[in-house]
Amino acid sequence: MKLIKSKNSNVNYLAKIVDIKTFHNHPDPEVNKLKCAYVDGYNVIVGVDEQPGTFVYFPTSCQLNPDFLRYANLYRHSEKNADQTKTGYFNDNGRVLAIKLRGCVSEGFLIPTYIFNNWLVDSVQLGLDEYTNGLEFDTVEHNGKSFWVCKKYIVQTYQRREYTGKVRKGKTYDRVIPEQFPEHYETVQIKKVPNPIQPNDWIHISEKIHGTSFRAGYVLCNNKPTFWQSCLNILKGQKFSEPIKEYDYLYGSRRVVKSEDSGSGYYKAEPYKAAFEVLKPALQKGMNFYAEIVGYNPDGSYIQKDYDYGCVPPEKEEYIHEKNFKVRVYRITITNVDGQVHEFSPREVQIYCLTHGLTPVTEYYYGKAMDIYPELIQIVNGDYENPLFPDDWYPQFLESLSNDDTFDMECNSPSCNNKVPHEGLVIKIDNMKSAAFKLKCFAFLNKEQKQLDAGESNIEDEN
């Protein structure tokens, strides 16, 4: 038996084995029935009787296997539990909530591994002898079969259209060369990564906006050969119908290539084609733009409920950029004919956009991490070139950043007319690597949770 990551697992919703050696008090001295533990950058509240040991950590907004919840008597409604005299914390949907208890935020859920192991024994008559600290997983695999433990919670009010990798009728997946038009990487929750930022790192901090992910490229595609091109294929020792690689335009959502089906009625209600027309003039050969579309859809609905970003609903047949919707670029790459990718630095993205008539995401800060909060470092004998950093510099840095209103943290969105919570920040280390971290506001998470509880779907999960 093994604990594994499934093929389509999302890094932000994986369970993790953690050794908790110490707990700390709830910050409110009057609270005596709760205590806290740190899991990477997360604070998790547990009962005061919990003892140090090995736990399974489940992150906020993941959904737990209902059979596990039943076995461990974790449901709030006792009739769903194995022991109906006991009650837990979970609603019927099994979603882990970020909650504030007496002024202290708890982000995630901890349960001792022995309870998890007992569930495995009850389920497949076999447990694990050892749990490796730091192991991340979402699935149990045994004798060639597997079952899920946790996954991202998604409101089931629609059928997602997914890229399956299979060729279907028409040209949708015939033309797309995956390495030429890749999906955007998963932006990792910064709190789940131990010490990802060092004081001397040059970092870029930008506004995280709440819309729908978009990508557009002018890249090599597999085009159907003409008769004469097919004849040349034969002379080259290739198949008669071997596709011809030519540069062409593609666009889509995070997971779905929309450009190939842009004529269908389903897609006419979406903002992607209009966003593509905004970016198209600035695309060069081999270039991919990754952006966020915010505001309203062509049918007048919000792209994300209540998040207007200074836009107004379209009237009649109009759908105007910067009036009804906005496109904000956050990433640019160039891919050569061999599939090798050059990643623009965060500042290069800003400069390229501003010199080509596009609007990048709002930049909050660019510079050394240590310069944001100089009070966290020590200057000895006036030597500003070699400051001293305390061992807990990063936890203090993250705590300060999480509550800094100069970055609009825990404030209303600075870009919306409606009073809605600011989503948070995107943080990139300027090292030319394809990686980014996100830091979300608790107020935003709380609003998001209420929408999920109301059964409201999210365009990001649909696309």
Tab-separated table of C-alpha atoms in Angstrom, residues 17-462:
chain	number	residue	atom	x	y	z
A	17	ILE	CA	2.184	13.973	6.828
A	18	VAL	CA	3.567	16.281	9.530
A	19	ASP	CA	5.404	15.712	12.795
A	20	ILE	CA	4.117	18.189	15.374
A	21	LYS	CA	6.624	18.444	18.203
A	22	THR	CA	5.288	21.525	19.959
A	23	PHE	CA	2.106	23.560	20.161
A	24	HIS	CA	1.712	27.219	21.050
A	25	ASN	CA	-0.997	29.025	22.958
A	26	HIS	CA	-3.948	30.722	21.353
A	27	PRO	CA	-3.080	34.458	21.210
A	28	ASP	CA	-6.107	35.301	23.364
A	29	PRO	CA	-5.009	34.547	26.948
A	30	GLU	CA	-8.628	33.905	27.950
A	31	VAL	CA	-8.898	30.970	25.521
A	32	ASN	CA	-8.012	27.812	27.452
A	33	LYS	CA	-9.682	25.049	25.429
A	34	LEU	CA	-7.764	25.608	22.202
A	35	LYS	CA	-4.122	25.684	21.140
A	36	CYS	CA	-2.270	26.105	17.859
A	37	ALA	CA	0.291	24.338	15.691
A	38	TYR	CA	2.336	25.559	12.751
A	39	VAL	CA	2.288	23.530	9.538
A	40	ASP	CA	4.777	25.254	7.248
A	41	GLY	CA	3.356	28.807	7.089
A	42	TYR	CA	-0.148	27.860	8.224
A	43	ASN	CA	-1.555	28.244	11.710
A	44	VAL	CA	-3.925	25.403	12.641
A	45	ILE	CA	-6.090	25.398	15.765
A	46	VAL	CA	-6.667	22.135	17.654
A	47	GLY	CA	-8.211	21.104	20.954
A	48	VAL	CA	-6.176	21.688	24.086
A	49	ASP	CA	-5.913	17.936	24.780
A	50	GLU	CA	-4.122	17.149	21.500
A	51	GLN	CA	-0.644	15.715	22.103
A	52	PRO	CA	2.559	16.049	19.993
A	53	GLY	CA	2.926	13.351	17.376
A	54	THR	CA	2.427	12.538	13.708
A	55	PHE	CA	-0.619	13.996	11.981
A	56	VAL	CA	-2.256	14.203	8.585
A	57	TYR	CA	-2.728	17.837	7.552
A	58	PHE	CA	-5.540	18.727	5.152
A	59	PRO	CA	-5.451	22.234	3.605
A	60	THR	CA	-8.251	24.751	3.357
A	61	SER	CA	-10.819	24.209	0.575
A	62	CYS	CA	-9.967	20.572	-0.008
A	63	GLN	CA	-12.741	17.977	0.192
A	64	LEU	CA	-12.258	14.832	2.271
A	65	ASN	CA	-13.391	11.356	1.317
A	66	PRO	CA	-16.906	10.909	2.774
A	67	ASP	CA	-16.134	7.385	3.969
A	68	PHE	CA	-13.186	8.725	5.994
A	69	LEU	CA	-15.377	11.439	7.497
A	70	ARG	CA	-18.008	8.839	8.380
A	71	TYR	CA	-15.474	6.451	9.924
A	72	ALA	CA	-13.777	9.178	11.995
A	73	ASN	CA	-17.145	10.649	13.103
A	74	LEU	CA	-16.218	14.035	11.692
A	75	TYR	CA	-19.579	15.061	10.246
A	76	ARG	CA	-21.523	17.808	11.993
A	77	HIS	CA	-24.745	15.886	11.407
A	78	SER	CA	-24.428	12.820	13.626
A	79	GLU	CA	-26.644	10.604	11.454
A	80	LYS	CA	-23.869	10.555	8.832
A	81	ASN	CA	-21.260	9.238	11.303
A	82	ALA	CA	-20.416	5.624	12.128
A	83	ASP	CA	-21.083	6.406	15.787
A	84	GLN	CA	-24.239	8.480	15.708
A	85	THR	CA	-23.717	9.648	19.277
A	86	LYS	CA	-20.705	11.698	18.121
A	87	THR	CA	-20.450	14.881	16.078
A	88	GLY	CA	-17.580	16.623	14.310
A	89	TYR	CA	-16.896	19.863	12.464
A	90	PHE	CA	-17.580	19.038	8.827
A	91	ASN	CA	-20.588	20.001	6.750
A	92	ASP	CA	-22.089	17.407	4.425
A	93	ASN	CA	-19.851	18.519	1.537
A	94	GLY	CA	-16.725	17.494	3.484
A	95	ARG	CA	-14.869	20.741	2.792
A	96	VAL	CA	-12.067	22.022	5.044
A	97	LEU	CA	-12.790	25.600	6.095
A	98	ALA	CA	-10.557	28.506	7.027
A	99	ILE	CA	-12.122	29.817	10.215
A	100	LYS	CA	-11.433	32.538	12.748
A	101	LEU	CA	-11.768	31.430	16.369
A	102	ARG	CA	-11.589	34.184	18.973
A	103	GLY	CA	-9.640	36.415	16.617
A	104	CYS	CA	-7.164	33.746	15.459
A	105	VAL	CA	-7.321	32.261	11.956
A	106	SER	CA	-7.081	28.489	11.513
A	107	GLU	CA	-6.106	27.337	8.019
A	108	GLY	CA	-6.528	23.611	7.662
A	109	PHE	CA	-7.373	20.468	9.609
A	110	LEU	CA	-5.125	18.117	11.579
A	111	ILE	CA	-5.936	14.550	12.561
A	112	PRO	CA	-3.588	11.971	14.150
A	113	THR	CA	-2.214	9.382	11.737
A	114	TYR	CA	-3.440	6.512	13.913
A	115	ILE	CA	-7.046	7.478	13.126
A	116	PHE	CA	-6.237	7.698	9.424
A	117	ASN	CA	-4.430	4.346	9.616
A	118	ASN	CA	-7.371	2.701	11.368
A	119	TRP	CA	-9.581	3.869	8.512
A	120	LEU	CA	-7.225	2.244	5.989
A	121	VAL	CA	-7.385	-1.027	7.915
A	122	ASP	CA	-11.167	-0.798	8.035
A	123	SER	CA	-11.322	-0.047	4.296
A	124	VAL	CA	-8.795	-2.476	2.783
A	125	GLN	CA	-7.731	-4.596	5.779
A	126	LEU	CA	-4.216	-3.161	5.612
A	127	GLY	CA	-2.490	-0.178	7.182
A	128	LEU	CA	0.888	1.510	6.888
A	129	ASP	CA	3.766	0.692	9.221
A	130	GLU	CA	5.401	4.078	8.814
A	131	TYR	CA	4.370	7.608	7.887
A	132	THR	CA	7.127	9.733	6.343
A	133	ASN	CA	7.263	13.305	7.569
A	134	GLY	CA	6.625	15.733	4.706
A	135	LEU	CA	4.984	13.190	2.376
A	136	GLU	CA	2.218	14.789	0.285
A	137	PHE	CA	-0.601	12.749	-1.233
A	138	ASP	CA	-4.231	12.698	-2.280
A	139	THR	CA	-4.704	9.007	-3.104
A	140	VAL	CA	-4.221	5.540	-1.607
A	141	GLU	CA	-2.933	2.874	-4.015
A	142	HIS	CA	-3.211	-0.842	-3.208
A	143	ASN	CA	-2.898	-3.920	-5.451
A	144	GLY	CA	-3.209	-1.885	-8.631
A	145	LYS	CA	-6.339	-0.122	-7.423
A	146	SER	CA	-6.668	3.322	-5.900
A	147	PHE	CA	-9.144	5.545	-4.086
A	148	TRP	CA	-9.068	9.245	-3.334
A	149	VAL	CA	-8.451	10.742	0.096
A	150	CYS	CA	-8.816	14.447	-0.643
A	151	LYS	CA	-9.247	16.750	-3.627
A	152	LYS	CA	-10.086	20.339	-4.481
A	153	TYR	CA	-13.699	21.096	-3.635
A	154	ILE	CA	-15.694	22.054	-6.727
A	155	VAL	CA	-19.397	22.859	-6.822
A	156	GLN	CA	-21.018	20.154	-8.958
A	157	THR	CA	-23.500	22.263	-10.911
A	158	TYR	CA	-21.999	21.787	-14.336
A	159	GLN	CA	-19.994	19.383	-16.427
A	160	ARG	CA	-16.463	20.624	-16.938
A	161	ARG	CA	-15.094	20.509	-20.470
A	162	GLU	CA	-11.637	19.039	-20.079
A	163	TYR	CA	-8.745	18.471	-22.415
A	164	THR	CA	-8.376	14.710	-22.514
A	165	GLY	CA	-5.454	14.446	-24.887
A	166	LYS	CA	-7.610	12.536	-27.371
A	167	VAL	CA	-8.081	13.705	-30.932
A	168	ARG	CA	-11.700	14.514	-31.674
A	169	LYS	CA	-13.513	15.470	-34.858
A	170	GLY	CA	-12.447	18.800	-36.260
A	171	LYS	CA	-9.091	20.437	-35.733
A	172	THR	CA	-9.150	21.157	-31.973
A	173	TYR	CA	-6.391	18.890	-30.715
A	174	ASP	CA	-4.872	18.043	-34.116
A	175	ARG	CA	-3.282	21.475	-34.373
A	176	VAL	CA	-2.108	22.033	-30.820
A	177	ILE	CA	1.481	21.110	-29.992
A	178	PRO	CA	1.380	20.937	-26.168
A	179	GLU	CA	4.941	22.155	-25.567
A	180	GLN	CA	4.278	25.159	-27.825
A	181	PHE	CA	1.042	26.160	-26.079
A	182	PRO	CA	1.351	24.880	-22.492
A	183	GLU	CA	-1.063	25.466	-19.667
A	184	HIS	CA	0.031	27.886	-16.977
A	185	TYR	CA	1.776	26.244	-14.046
A	186	GLU	CA	-0.041	25.974	-10.713
A	187	THR	CA	0.578	29.017	-8.517
A	188	VAL	CA	1.544	27.592	-5.132
A	189	GLN	CA	0.134	28.818	-1.833
A	190	ILE	CA	3.205	30.412	-0.276
A	191	LYS	CA	2.226	29.230	3.197
A	192	LYS	CA	2.652	25.583	2.201
A	193	VAL	CA	6.327	26.034	1.255
A	194	PRO	CA	8.970	26.170	4.013
A	195	ASN	CA	11.140	29.316	3.694
A	196	PRO	CA	10.761	29.924	-0.063
A	197	ILE	CA	12.092	33.486	0.175
A	198	GLN	CA	15.482	34.562	1.492
A	199	PRO	CA	16.197	38.131	2.686
A	200	ASN	CA	18.539	38.892	-0.230
A	201	ASP	CA	16.160	37.599	-2.917
A	202	TRP	CA	14.922	40.128	-5.441
A	203	ILE	CA	11.171	39.726	-5.456
A	204	HIS	CA	8.227	41.091	-7.404
A	205	ILE	CA	4.869	41.541	-5.675
A	206	SER	CA	1.746	42.185	-7.726
A	207	GLU	CA	-1.990	42.399	-7.161
A	208	LYS	CA	-3.808	39.075	-7.360
A	209	ILE	CA	-7.058	39.748	-9.162
A	210	HIS	CA	-10.187	37.606	-9.184
A	211	GLY	CA	-11.198	36.755	-12.737
A	212	THR	CA	-10.627	33.938	-15.190
A	213	SER	CA	-7.257	32.711	-16.438
A	214	PHE	CA	-6.468	33.256	-20.106
A	215	ARG	CA	-3.642	32.342	-22.468
A	216	ALA	CA	-2.941	33.406	-26.039
A	217	GLY	CA	-0.074	32.465	-28.313
A	218	TYR	CA	1.406	32.853	-31.777
A	219	VAL	CA	3.119	29.492	-31.877
A	220	LEU	CA	3.952	26.492	-34.023
A	221	CYS	CA	0.850	24.455	-34.844
A	222	ASN	CA	0.190	21.243	-36.752
A	223	ASN	CA	-1.627	22.336	-39.899
A	224	LYS	CA	-3.150	20.017	-42.480
A	225	PRO	CA	-0.828	19.729	-45.506
A	226	THR	CA	-1.906	20.670	-49.006
A	227	PHE	CA	-1.663	18.038	-51.729
A	228	TRP	CA	1.747	19.310	-52.878
A	229	GLN	CA	3.020	19.502	-49.305
A	230	SER	CA	1.898	15.892	-48.837
A	231	CYS	CA	3.892	14.920	-51.910
A	232	LEU	CA	6.947	16.615	-50.424
A	233	ASN	CA	6.338	14.633	-47.245
A	234	ILE	CA	6.710	11.414	-49.234
A	235	LEU	CA	9.979	12.647	-50.775
A	236	LYS	CA	11.253	13.384	-47.263
A	237	GLY	CA	10.406	9.872	-46.136
A	238	GLN	CA	7.482	11.073	-44.038
A	239	LYS	CA	3.835	10.073	-43.987
A	240	PHE	CA	1.691	11.509	-46.796
A	241	SER	CA	-0.562	13.231	-44.224
A	242	GLU	CA	2.254	14.407	-41.934
A	243	PRO	CA	1.149	17.787	-40.452
A	244	ILE	CA	2.998	20.928	-41.516
A	245	LYS	CA	4.341	22.951	-38.614
A	246	GLU	CA	3.489	26.614	-39.123
A	247	TYR	CA	3.043	29.607	-36.841
A	248	ASP	CA	-0.571	30.346	-36.027
A	249	TYR	CA	-2.696	31.890	-33.291
A	250	LEU	CA	-4.229	29.954	-30.408
A	251	TYR	CA	-6.081	31.074	-27.314
A	252	GLY	CA	-7.883	29.472	-24.434
A	253	SER	CA	-8.714	29.296	-20.771
A	254	ARG	CA	-6.459	27.683	-18.211
A	255	ARG	CA	-7.232	24.141	-19.430
A	256	VAL	CA	-9.309	24.414	-22.608
A	257	VAL	CA	-8.205	25.533	-26.081
A	258	LYS	CA	-11.063	27.862	-27.041
A	259	SER	CA	-9.796	29.192	-30.379
A	260	GLU	CA	-10.631	25.966	-32.182
A	261	ASP	CA	-14.307	26.064	-31.161
A	262	SER	CA	-14.873	29.819	-31.113
A	263	GLY	CA	-17.963	29.552	-33.287
A	264	SER	CA	-19.970	27.401	-30.898
A	265	GLY	CA	-22.854	28.950	-28.996
A	266	TYR	CA	-21.443	27.809	-25.665
A	267	TYR	CA	-18.313	29.931	-26.086
A	268	LYS	CA	-20.085	33.073	-27.358
A	269	ALA	CA	-21.122	33.835	-23.774
A	270	GLU	CA	-17.475	33.817	-22.663
A	271	PRO	CA	-14.873	36.608	-22.753
A	272	TYR	CA	-11.959	34.701	-24.300
A	273	LYS	CA	-12.266	35.670	-27.980
A	274	ALA	CA	-12.600	39.356	-27.113
A	275	ALA	CA	-9.564	39.111	-24.835
A	276	PHE	CA	-7.585	37.480	-27.633
A	277	GLU	CA	-8.294	40.415	-29.955
A	278	VAL	CA	-6.805	42.723	-27.312
A	279	LEU	CA	-3.557	40.751	-27.074
A	280	LYS	CA	-3.167	39.582	-30.683
A	281	PRO	CA	-1.350	42.686	-32.075
A	282	ALA	CA	1.437	42.331	-29.484
A	283	LEU	CA	2.118	38.612	-30.054
A	284	GLN	CA	5.393	37.736	-31.762
A	285	LYS	CA	6.465	34.362	-33.150
A	286	GLY	CA	6.832	31.821	-30.368
A	287	MET	CA	5.252	34.087	-27.768
A	288	ASN	CA	2.609	33.114	-25.197
A	289	PHE	CA	0.740	35.572	-22.992
A	290	TYR	CA	-0.837	34.508	-19.708
A	291	ALA	CA	-3.402	36.936	-18.356
A	292	GLU	CA	-6.450	37.419	-16.169
A	293	ILE	CA	-9.766	38.617	-17.593
A	294	VAL	CA	-11.914	40.563	-15.130
A	295	GLY	CA	-15.186	42.469	-15.183
A	296	TYR	CA	-18.192	41.168	-17.086
A	297	ASN	CA	-18.984	38.433	-19.598
A	298	PRO	CA	-20.570	39.299	-22.977
A	299	ASP	CA	-23.992	38.285	-21.599
A	300	GLY	CA	-23.741	40.854	-18.793
A	301	SER	CA	-22.984	38.425	-15.972
A	302	TYR	CA	-19.982	38.906	-13.698
A	303	ILE	CA	-16.848	36.971	-14.621
A	304	GLN	CA	-16.531	36.566	-10.844
A	305	LYS	CA	-19.580	37.527	-8.804
A	306	ASP	CA	-19.455	41.111	-7.427
A	307	TYR	CA	-15.897	41.728	-8.705
A	308	ASP	CA	-16.483	44.518	-11.258
A	309	TYR	CA	-12.907	45.919	-11.415
A	310	GLY	CA	-14.258	49.285	-12.514
A	311	CYS	CA	-16.237	47.827	-15.426
A	312	VAL	CA	-19.933	48.128	-16.293
A	313	PRO	CA	-22.224	45.494	-17.857
A	314	PRO	CA	-22.312	45.532	-21.679
A	315	GLU	CA	-25.375	46.898	-23.453
A	316	LYS	CA	-26.991	45.263	-26.479
A	317	GLU	CA	-24.255	43.715	-28.652
A	318	GLU	CA	-21.312	45.796	-27.404
A	319	TYR	CA	-18.422	44.275	-25.486
A	320	ILE	CA	-15.687	46.854	-25.061
A	321	HIS	CA	-12.245	46.397	-23.537
A	322	GLU	CA	-11.597	48.545	-20.459
A	323	LYS	CA	-15.315	49.387	-20.285
A	324	ASN	CA	-16.998	45.986	-19.960
A	325	PHE	CA	-13.964	43.797	-19.345
A	326	LYS	CA	-10.243	44.164	-18.716
A	327	VAL	CA	-7.242	42.014	-19.603
A	328	ARG	CA	-4.243	42.085	-17.277
A	329	VAL	CA	-1.075	40.255	-18.350
A	330	TYR	CA	0.991	38.542	-15.647
A	331	ARG	CA	3.329	36.237	-17.574
A	332	ILE	CA	5.071	36.122	-20.976
A	333	THR	CA	7.164	33.330	-22.493
A	334	ILE	CA	8.868	32.681	-25.819
A	335	THR	CA	9.191	29.099	-27.078
A	336	ASN	CA	11.597	28.211	-29.890
A	337	VAL	CA	11.101	25.527	-32.546
A	338	ASP	CA	12.726	22.927	-30.281
A	339	GLY	CA	10.263	23.608	-27.465
A	340	GLN	CA	12.790	25.428	-25.260
A	341	VAL	CA	11.133	28.168	-23.215
A	342	HIS	CA	12.441	31.601	-22.237
A	343	GLU	CA	10.608	33.051	-19.244
A	344	PHE	CA	10.282	36.841	-19.102
A	345	SER	CA	11.251	38.292	-15.729
A	346	PRO	CA	8.452	40.076	-13.823
A	347	ARG	CA	9.909	43.472	-14.741
A	348	GLU	CA	10.264	42.453	-18.391
A	349	VAL	CA	6.561	41.579	-18.396
A	350	GLN	CA	5.743	45.043	-17.046
A	351	ILE	CA	7.977	46.796	-19.583
A	352	TYR	CA	6.867	44.734	-22.591
A	353	CYS	CA	3.214	45.392	-21.833
A	354	LEU	CA	3.688	49.116	-21.320
A	355	THR	CA	5.645	49.450	-24.585
A	356	HIS	CA	3.146	47.416	-26.631
A	357	GLY	CA	-0.144	48.957	-25.564
A	358	LEU	CA	-1.094	46.289	-23.028
A	359	THR	CA	-1.801	46.551	-19.311
A	360	PRO	CA	0.098	44.300	-16.895
A	361	VAL	CA	-1.087	43.333	-13.435
A	362	THR	CA	-0.577	46.082	-10.871
A	363	GLU	CA	2.928	46.052	-9.437
A	364	TYR	CA	3.156	46.685	-5.690
A	365	TYR	CA	6.866	46.167	-5.122
A	366	TYR	CA	10.112	45.212	-6.812
A	367	GLY	CA	13.330	44.927	-4.834
A	368	LYS	CA	15.068	42.934	-2.145
A	369	ALA	CA	12.784	41.101	0.245
A	370	MET	CA	14.656	42.388	3.298
A	371	ASP	CA	14.024	46.018	2.331
A	372	ILE	CA	10.248	45.756	2.780
A	373	TYR	CA	10.524	45.407	6.553
A	374	PRO	CA	13.960	46.732	7.589
A	375	GLU	CA	12.943	46.452	11.245
A	376	LEU	CA	13.312	42.666	10.919
A	377	ILE	CA	17.074	42.853	10.275
A	378	GLN	CA	20.039	43.934	12.386
A	379	ILE	CA	22.737	46.378	11.303
A	380	VAL	CA	25.997	45.843	13.188
A	381	ASN	CA	28.574	48.662	13.417
A	382	GLY	CA	26.927	50.540	10.564
A	383	ASP	CA	27.640	47.737	8.067
A	384	TYR	CA	24.558	48.028	5.840
A	385	GLU	CA	26.095	45.740	3.222
A	386	ASN	CA	26.135	42.747	5.584
A	387	PRO	CA	23.065	42.863	7.823
A	388	LEU	CA	22.249	40.047	10.234
A	389	PHE	CA	19.051	38.076	9.828
A	390	PRO	CA	17.339	36.350	12.766
A	391	ASP	CA	16.477	32.665	12.396
A	392	ASP	CA	12.794	33.506	12.322
A	393	TRP	CA	13.141	36.246	9.682
A	394	TYR	CA	10.897	34.490	7.150
A	395	PRO	CA	7.979	33.710	9.526
A	396	GLN	CA	8.057	37.347	10.671
A	397	PHE	CA	8.246	38.535	7.053
A	398	LEU	CA	5.254	36.399	6.043
A	399	GLU	CA	3.217	37.465	9.077
A	400	SER	CA	3.933	41.145	8.361
A	401	LEU	CA	3.090	40.796	4.679
A	402	SER	CA	-0.155	38.940	5.427
A	403	ASN	CA	-1.504	41.901	7.381
A	404	ASP	CA	0.093	44.856	5.571
A	405	ASP	CA	-2.546	47.322	4.399
A	406	THR	CA	-0.007	49.065	2.152
A	407	PHE	CA	-0.441	45.932	0.024
A	408	ASP	CA	-4.225	46.101	0.616
A	409	MET	CA	-4.099	42.904	2.658
A	410	GLU	CA	-7.361	42.298	4.559
A	411	CYS	CA	-8.784	45.396	2.859
A	412	ASN	CA	-11.389	45.864	0.172
A	413	SER	CA	-10.214	45.488	-3.418
A	414	PRO	CA	-8.487	48.706	-4.548
A	415	SER	CA	-9.549	48.033	-8.146
A	416	CYS	CA	-13.293	47.377	-7.745
A	417	ASN	CA	-16.139	49.851	-7.366
A	418	ASN	CA	-18.058	47.282	-5.346
A	419	LYS	CA	-16.931	46.745	-1.778
A	420	VAL	CA	-15.447	43.256	-2.017
A	421	PRO	CA	-12.384	41.735	-0.321
A	422	HIS	CA	-9.014	42.105	-1.998
A	423	GLU	CA	-7.969	38.629	-3.171
A	424	GLY	CA	-4.323	38.940	-2.199
A	425	LEU	CA	-0.837	38.995	-3.700
A	426	VAL	CA	1.288	37.141	-6.226
A	427	ILE	CA	4.964	36.911	-5.308
A	428	LYS	CA	7.692	35.978	-7.772
A	429	ILE	CA	11.396	35.582	-7.107
A	430	ASP	CA	13.307	37.253	-9.930
A	431	ASN	CA	15.361	34.205	-10.922
A	432	MET	CA	14.013	33.480	-14.438
A	433	LYS	CA	12.288	30.317	-13.207
A	434	SER	CA	8.701	29.388	-14.017
A	435	ALA	CA	7.247	29.680	-10.541
A	436	ALA	CA	5.051	31.981	-8.503
A	437	PHE	CA	3.489	32.042	-5.058
A	438	LYS	CA	0.137	33.387	-3.939
A	439	LEU	CA	-0.884	34.849	-0.609
A	440	LYS	CA	-4.638	35.189	-0.135
A	441	CYS	CA	-6.513	37.392	2.314
A	442	PHE	CA	-8.608	35.647	4.952
A	443	ALA	CA	-11.513	37.998	4.151
A	444	PHE	CA	-11.415	36.787	0.544
A	445	LEU	CA	-11.265	33.129	1.585
A	446	ASN	CA	-14.248	33.711	3.847
A	447	LYS	CA	-16.296	35.235	1.015
A	448	GLU	CA	-15.247	32.420	-1.313
A	449	GLN	CA	-16.355	29.840	1.251
A	450	LYS	CA	-19.792	31.445	1.560
A	451	GLN	CA	-20.239	31.300	-2.213
A	452	LEU	CA	-19.273	27.628	-2.245
A	453	ASP	CA	-21.726	26.943	0.581
A	454	ALA	CA	-24.423	28.601	-1.513
A	455	GLY	CA	-23.625	26.242	-4.404
A	456	GLU	CA	-22.316	28.998	-6.679
A	457	SER	CA	-19.995	27.672	-9.381
A	458	ASN	CA	-16.753	29.345	-10.415
A	459	ILE	CA	-15.706	30.052	-14.003
A	460	GLU	CA	-12.150	28.985	-13.125
A	461	ASP	CA	-13.344	25.511	-12.162
A	462	GLU	CA	-15.482	25.277	-15.291
